[in-house]
Short mmCIF file of C-alpha atoms in Angstrom, two decimals:
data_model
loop_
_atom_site.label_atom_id
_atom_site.label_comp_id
_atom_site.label_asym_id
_atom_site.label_seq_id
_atom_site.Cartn_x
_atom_site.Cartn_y
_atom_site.Cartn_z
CA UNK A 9 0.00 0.00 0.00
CA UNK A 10 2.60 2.09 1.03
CA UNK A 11 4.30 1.59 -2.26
CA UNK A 12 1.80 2.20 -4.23
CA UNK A 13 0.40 5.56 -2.61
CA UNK A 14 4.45 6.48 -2.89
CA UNK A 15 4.16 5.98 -6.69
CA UNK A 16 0.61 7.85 -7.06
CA UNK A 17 2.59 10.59 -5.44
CA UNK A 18 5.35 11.03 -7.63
CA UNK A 19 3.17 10.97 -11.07
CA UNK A 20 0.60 13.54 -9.30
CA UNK A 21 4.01 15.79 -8.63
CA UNK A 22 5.59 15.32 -11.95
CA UNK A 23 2.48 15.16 -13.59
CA UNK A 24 3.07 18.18 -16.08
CA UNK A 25 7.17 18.06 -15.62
CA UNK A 26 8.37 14.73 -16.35
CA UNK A 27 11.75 14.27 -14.74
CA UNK A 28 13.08 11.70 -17.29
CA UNK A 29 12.18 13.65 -20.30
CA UNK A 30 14.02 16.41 -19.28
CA UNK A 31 16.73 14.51 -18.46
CA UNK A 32 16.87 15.63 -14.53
CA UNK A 33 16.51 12.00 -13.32
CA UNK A 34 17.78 9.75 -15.64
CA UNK A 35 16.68 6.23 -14.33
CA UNK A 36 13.24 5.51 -12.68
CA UNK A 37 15.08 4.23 -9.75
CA UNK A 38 16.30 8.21 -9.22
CA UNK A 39 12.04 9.26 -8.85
CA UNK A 40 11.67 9.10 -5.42
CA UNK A 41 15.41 10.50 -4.46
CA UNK A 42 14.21 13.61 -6.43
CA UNK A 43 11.11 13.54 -4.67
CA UNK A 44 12.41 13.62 -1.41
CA UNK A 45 15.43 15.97 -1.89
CA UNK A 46 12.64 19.09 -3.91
CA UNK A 47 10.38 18.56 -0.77
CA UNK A 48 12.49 18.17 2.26
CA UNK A 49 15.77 19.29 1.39
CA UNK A 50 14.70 22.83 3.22
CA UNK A 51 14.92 21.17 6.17
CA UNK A 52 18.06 20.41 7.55
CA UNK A 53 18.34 16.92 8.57
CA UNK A 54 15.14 15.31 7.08
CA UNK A 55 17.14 14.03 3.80
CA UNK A 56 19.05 12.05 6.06
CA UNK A 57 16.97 10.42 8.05
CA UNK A 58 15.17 9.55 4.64
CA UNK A 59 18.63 8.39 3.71
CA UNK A 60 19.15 6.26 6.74
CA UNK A 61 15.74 4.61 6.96
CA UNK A 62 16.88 3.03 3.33
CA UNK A 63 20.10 1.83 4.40
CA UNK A 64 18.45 0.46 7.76
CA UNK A 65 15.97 -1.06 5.94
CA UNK A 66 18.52 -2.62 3.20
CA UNK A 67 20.55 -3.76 5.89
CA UNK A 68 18.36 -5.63 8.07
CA UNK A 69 16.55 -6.99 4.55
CA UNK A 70 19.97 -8.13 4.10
CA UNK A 71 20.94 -9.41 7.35
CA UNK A 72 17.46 -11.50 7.29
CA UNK A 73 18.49 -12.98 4.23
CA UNK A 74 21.90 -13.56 4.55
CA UNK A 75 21.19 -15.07 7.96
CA UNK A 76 18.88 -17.72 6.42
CA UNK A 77 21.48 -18.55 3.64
CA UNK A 78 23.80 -19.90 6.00
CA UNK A 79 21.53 -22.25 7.88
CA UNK A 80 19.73 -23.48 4.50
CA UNK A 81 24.00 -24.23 3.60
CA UNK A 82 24.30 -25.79 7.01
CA UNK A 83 21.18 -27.66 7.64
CA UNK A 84 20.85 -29.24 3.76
CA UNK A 85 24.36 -29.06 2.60
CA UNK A 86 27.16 -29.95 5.33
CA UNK A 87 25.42 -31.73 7.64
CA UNK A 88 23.95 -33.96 4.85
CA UNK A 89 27.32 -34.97 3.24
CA UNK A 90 29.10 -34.64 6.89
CA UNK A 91 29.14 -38.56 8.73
CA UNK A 92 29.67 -37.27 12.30
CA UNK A 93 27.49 -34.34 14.15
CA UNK A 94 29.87 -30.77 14.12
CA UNK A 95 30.59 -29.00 17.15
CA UNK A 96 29.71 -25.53 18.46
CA UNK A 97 32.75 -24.29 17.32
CA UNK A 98 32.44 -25.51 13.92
CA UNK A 99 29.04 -24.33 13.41
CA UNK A 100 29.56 -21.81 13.93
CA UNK A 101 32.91 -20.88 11.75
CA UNK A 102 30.41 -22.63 8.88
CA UNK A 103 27.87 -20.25 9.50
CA UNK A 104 30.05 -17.45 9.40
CA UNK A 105 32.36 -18.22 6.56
CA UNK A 106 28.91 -18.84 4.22
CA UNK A 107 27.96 -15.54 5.31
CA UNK A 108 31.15 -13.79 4.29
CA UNK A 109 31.13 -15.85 0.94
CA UNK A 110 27.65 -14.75 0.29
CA UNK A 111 28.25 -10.82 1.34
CA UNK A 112 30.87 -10.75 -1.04
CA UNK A 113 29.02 -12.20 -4.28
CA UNK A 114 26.41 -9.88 -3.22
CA UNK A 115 28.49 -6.70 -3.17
CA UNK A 116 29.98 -7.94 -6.40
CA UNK A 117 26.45 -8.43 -7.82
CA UNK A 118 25.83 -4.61 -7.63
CA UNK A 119 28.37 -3.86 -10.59
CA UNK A 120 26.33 -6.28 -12.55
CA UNK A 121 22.80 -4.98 -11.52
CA UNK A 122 23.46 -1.46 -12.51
CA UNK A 123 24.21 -2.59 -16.19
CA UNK A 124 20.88 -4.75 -16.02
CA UNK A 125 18.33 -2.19 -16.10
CA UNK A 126 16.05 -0.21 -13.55
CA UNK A 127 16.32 -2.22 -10.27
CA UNK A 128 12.59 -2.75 -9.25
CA UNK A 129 12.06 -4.37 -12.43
CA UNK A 130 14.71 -6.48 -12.73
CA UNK A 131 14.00 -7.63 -8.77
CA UNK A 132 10.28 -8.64 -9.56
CA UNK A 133 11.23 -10.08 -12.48
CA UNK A 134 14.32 -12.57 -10.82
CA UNK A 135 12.14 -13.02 -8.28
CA UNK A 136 9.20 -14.60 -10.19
CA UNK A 137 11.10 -17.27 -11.39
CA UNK A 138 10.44 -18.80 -8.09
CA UNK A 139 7.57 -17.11 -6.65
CA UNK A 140 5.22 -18.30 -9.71
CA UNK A 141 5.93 -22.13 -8.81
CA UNK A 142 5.50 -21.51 -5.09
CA UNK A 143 2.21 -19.60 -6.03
CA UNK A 144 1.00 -22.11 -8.10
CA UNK A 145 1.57 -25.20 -5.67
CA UNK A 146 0.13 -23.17 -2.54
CA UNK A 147 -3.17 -22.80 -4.48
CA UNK A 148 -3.32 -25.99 -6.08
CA UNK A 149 -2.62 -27.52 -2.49
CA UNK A 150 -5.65 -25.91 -0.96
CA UNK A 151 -8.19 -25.23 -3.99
CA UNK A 152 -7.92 -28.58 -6.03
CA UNK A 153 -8.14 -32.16 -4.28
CA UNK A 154 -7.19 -34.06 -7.12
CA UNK A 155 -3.52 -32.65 -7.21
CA UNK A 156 -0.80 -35.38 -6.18
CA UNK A 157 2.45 -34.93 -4.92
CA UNK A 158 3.84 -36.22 -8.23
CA UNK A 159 1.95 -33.56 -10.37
CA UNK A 160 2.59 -31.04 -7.96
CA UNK A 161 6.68 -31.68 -8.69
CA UNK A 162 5.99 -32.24 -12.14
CA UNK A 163 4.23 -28.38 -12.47
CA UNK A 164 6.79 -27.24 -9.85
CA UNK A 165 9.56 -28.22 -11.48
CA UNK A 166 8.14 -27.06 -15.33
CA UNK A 167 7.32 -23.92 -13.94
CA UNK A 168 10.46 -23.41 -12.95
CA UNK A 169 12.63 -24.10 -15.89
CA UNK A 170 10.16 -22.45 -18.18
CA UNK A 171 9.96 -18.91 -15.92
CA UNK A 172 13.67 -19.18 -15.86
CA UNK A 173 14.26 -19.30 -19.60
CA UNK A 174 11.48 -16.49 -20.41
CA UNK A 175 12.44 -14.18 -17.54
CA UNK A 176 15.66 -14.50 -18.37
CA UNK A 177 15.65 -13.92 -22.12
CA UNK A 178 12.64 -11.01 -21.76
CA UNK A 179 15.33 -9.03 -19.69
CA UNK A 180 18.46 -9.58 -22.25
CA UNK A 181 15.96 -8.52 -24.52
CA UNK A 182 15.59 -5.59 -22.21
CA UNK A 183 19.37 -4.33 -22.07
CA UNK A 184 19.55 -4.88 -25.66
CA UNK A 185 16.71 -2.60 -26.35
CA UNK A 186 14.62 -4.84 -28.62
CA UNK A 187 12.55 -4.52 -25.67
CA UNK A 188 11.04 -1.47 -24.51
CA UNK A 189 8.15 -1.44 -21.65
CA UNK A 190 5.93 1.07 -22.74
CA UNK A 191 5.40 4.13 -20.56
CA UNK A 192 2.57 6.34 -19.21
CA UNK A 193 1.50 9.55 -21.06
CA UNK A 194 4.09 12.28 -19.60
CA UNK A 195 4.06 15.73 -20.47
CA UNK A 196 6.89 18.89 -19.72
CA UNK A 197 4.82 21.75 -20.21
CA UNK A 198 4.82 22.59 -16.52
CA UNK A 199 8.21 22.32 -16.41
CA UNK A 200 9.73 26.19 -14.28
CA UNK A 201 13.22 25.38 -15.39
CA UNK A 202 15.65 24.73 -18.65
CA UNK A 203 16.06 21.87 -20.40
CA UNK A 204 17.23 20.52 -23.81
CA UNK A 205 14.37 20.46 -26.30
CA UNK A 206 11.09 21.93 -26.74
CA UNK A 207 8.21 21.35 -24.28
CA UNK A 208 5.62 18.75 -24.71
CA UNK A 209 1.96 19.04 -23.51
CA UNK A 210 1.16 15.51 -23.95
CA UNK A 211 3.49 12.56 -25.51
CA UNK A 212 3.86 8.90 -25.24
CA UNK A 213 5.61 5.76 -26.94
CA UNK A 214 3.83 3.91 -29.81
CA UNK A 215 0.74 2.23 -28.59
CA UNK A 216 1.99 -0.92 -30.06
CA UNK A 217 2.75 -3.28 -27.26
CA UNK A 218 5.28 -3.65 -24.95
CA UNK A 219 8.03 -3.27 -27.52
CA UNK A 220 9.26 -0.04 -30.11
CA UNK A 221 10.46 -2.97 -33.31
CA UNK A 222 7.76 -3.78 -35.58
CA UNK A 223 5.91 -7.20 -34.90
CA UNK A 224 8.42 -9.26 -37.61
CA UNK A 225 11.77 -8.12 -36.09
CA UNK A 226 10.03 -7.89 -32.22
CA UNK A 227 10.93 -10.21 -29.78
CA UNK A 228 9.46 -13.31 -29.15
CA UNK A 229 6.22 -13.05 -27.89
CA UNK A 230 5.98 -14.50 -24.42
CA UNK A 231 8.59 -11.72 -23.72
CA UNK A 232 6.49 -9.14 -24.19
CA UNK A 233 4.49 -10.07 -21.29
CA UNK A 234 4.91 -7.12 -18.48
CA UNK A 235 6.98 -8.36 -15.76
CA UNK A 236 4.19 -7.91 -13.75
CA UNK A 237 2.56 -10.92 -14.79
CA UNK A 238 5.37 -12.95 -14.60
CA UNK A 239 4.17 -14.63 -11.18
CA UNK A 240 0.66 -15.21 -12.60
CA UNK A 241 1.95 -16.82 -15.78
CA UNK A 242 4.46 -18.92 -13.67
CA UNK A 243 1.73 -19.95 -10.98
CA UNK A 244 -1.38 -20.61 -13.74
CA UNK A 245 1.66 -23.03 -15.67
CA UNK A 246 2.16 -24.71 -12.75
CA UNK A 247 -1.66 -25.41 -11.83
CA UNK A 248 -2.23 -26.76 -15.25
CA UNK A 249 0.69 -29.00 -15.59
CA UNK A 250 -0.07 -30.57 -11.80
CA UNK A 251 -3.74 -30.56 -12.27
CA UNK A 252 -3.30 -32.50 -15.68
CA UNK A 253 -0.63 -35.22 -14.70
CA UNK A 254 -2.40 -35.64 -11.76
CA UNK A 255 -5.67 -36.48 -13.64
CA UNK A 256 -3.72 -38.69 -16.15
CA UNK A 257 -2.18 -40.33 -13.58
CA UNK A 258 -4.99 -41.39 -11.62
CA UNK A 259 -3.81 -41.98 -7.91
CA UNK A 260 -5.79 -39.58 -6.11
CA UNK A 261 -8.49 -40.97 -3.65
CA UNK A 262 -10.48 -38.12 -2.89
CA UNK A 263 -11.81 -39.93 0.07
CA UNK A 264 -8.42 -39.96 1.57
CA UNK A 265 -7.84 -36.43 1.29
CA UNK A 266 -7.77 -34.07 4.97
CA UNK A 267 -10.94 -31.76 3.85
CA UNK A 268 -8.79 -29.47 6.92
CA UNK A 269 -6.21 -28.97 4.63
CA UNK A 270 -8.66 -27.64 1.91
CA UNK A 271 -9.77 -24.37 1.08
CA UNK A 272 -13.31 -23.53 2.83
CA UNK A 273 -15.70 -24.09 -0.38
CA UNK A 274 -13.51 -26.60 -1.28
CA UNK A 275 -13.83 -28.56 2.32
CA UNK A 276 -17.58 -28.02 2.10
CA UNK A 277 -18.15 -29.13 -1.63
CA UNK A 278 -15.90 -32.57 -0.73
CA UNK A 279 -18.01 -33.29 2.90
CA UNK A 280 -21.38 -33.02 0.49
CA UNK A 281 -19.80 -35.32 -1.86
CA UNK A 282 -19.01 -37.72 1.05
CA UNK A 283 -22.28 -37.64 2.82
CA UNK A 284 -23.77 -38.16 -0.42
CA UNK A 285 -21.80 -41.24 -1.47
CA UNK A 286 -22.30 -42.46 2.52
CA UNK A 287 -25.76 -42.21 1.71
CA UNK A 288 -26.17 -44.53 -1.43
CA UNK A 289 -26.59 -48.07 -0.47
CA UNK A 290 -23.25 -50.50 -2.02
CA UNK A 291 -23.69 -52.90 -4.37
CA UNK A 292 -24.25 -57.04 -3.47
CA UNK A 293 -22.72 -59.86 -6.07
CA UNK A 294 -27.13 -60.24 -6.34
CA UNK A 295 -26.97 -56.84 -8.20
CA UNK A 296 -30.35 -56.17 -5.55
CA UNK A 297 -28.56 -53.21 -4.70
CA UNK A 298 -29.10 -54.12 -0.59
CA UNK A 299 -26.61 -54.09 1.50
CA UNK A 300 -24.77 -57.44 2.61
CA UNK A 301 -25.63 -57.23 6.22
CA UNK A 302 -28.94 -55.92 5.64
CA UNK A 303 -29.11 -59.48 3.09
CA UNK A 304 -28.01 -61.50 5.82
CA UNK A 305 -30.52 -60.34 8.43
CA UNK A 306 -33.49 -60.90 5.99
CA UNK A 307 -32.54 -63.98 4.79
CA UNK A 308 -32.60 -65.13 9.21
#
């Protein structure tokens, strides 16, 4: 929410004086910097608490993470391949020496990010590549009964490999410019200050796609999905793929499955669909359609 009310605020202030076309900011990561330095740099000392709320909230982000790193490491990597139990000590000096490993590829990362494009969008996008697959086999796990644990890898694990490949390409696409995201309608006739070129009262990129190349020379066309939907296209993959090899393969005994574990309309169509089947009588050898005991007692 927070995020969003923080964007709604920058295109209401730069509304008629688009910072990019003028060439004042020149990423979209530089928006809210701008922001904060034309409203509170009057006041003496506000900028830098703005400035150290980000780094606190970077570092402990990073802390947090970096943190969980080294147990994952610990926990499914050393003490899996590791015969006898490791000390306090030596937990320790594991723990620590994946965190140092780790800090360092991270710092290292930044000189890579930079070249990679604005850093929101290449963070949603990297991140998709898992969060579509874990999207997809949280719903299917609590909306659809029939889903095994063998589809559920099965659409995991496609998910996975194909949002890896298409996030991946979309943003080398991206830094190679055959892919453009289109942008909103900006305008610089508000503008109270010089700039290079004329002012523009209303302007925006073609209104043909996500993408400035005409459709033959474009890139492919799963890349031109916004990033935005990467998650949803990840998670809806990996509900069809599960939900389909689960069907084909049968094995799911829908009497066996915890209704708890279910979804509420979900838990309350399956107990209907149980009381209903409790409800019809089972078939004899006879084909009289009575019940066995109830076949014995008559027959005494």
């Amino acid at each position: 929410m927070i995020c969003g009310y923080t964007g709604l605020l920058i295109y209401a202030t730069y509304a008629q004086c688009d910072p990019l076309e003028t060439k004042l900011a020149k990423r979209n990561d530089q928006l809210l910097p701008l922001l904060v330095m034309e409203t509170l740099g009057s006041y003496p000392g506000l900028p830098g608490v703005f400035v150290a709320g980000v780094f606190s909230a970077a570092l402990s982000s990073l802390s947090t993470g970096l943190n969980s790193l080294s147990a994952v490491v610990l926990e499914d990597f050393v003490k899996t391949f590791r015969s006898q139990p490791l000390t306090e000590g030596q937990t320790a000096f594991v723990m620590r020496s994946v965190v140092v490993v780790f800090g360092i590829v991270f710092v290292a990362l930044v000189l890579v990010v930079e070249k990679l494009g604005a850093v929101l969008q290449l963070t949603i996008t990297l991140s998709s590549v898992a969060n579509g697959p874990l999207l997809g086999i949280f719903t299917a796990g609590v909306m659809l009964p029939w889903v095994n644990s063998k589809g559920a890898l099965l659409g995991g694990f496609s998910s996975l490999v194909v949002m890896a490949w298409m996030c991946v390409s979309a943003q080398r696409e991206l830094v190679t410019g055959n892919l453009v995201y289109q942008r909103k309608p900006y305008s610089t006739i508000g503008c109270n200050y010089t700039f290079a070129g004329e002012p523009r009262n209303f302007a925006s990129l073609p209104l043909d796609g996500a993408f400035s190349h005409e459709a033959s020379s474009g890139p492919f066309q799963l890349y031109r999905i916004s990033y935005l939907y990467f998650t949803l296209f990840g998670a809806l993959l990996t509900i069809v793929v599960a939900l389909v090899t689960s069907l084909l393969l049968r094995e799911t005994d829908l009497d066996a499955v915890d209704a708890r574990l279910l979804t509420p309309f979900v838990r309350r169509w399956l107990e209907r669909r149980r009381h209903k089947q409790s409800q019809i009588p089972s078939r004899t050898p006879d084909g009289l359609g009575l019940k066995h005991k109830a076949t014995q007692e008559t027959a005494t």
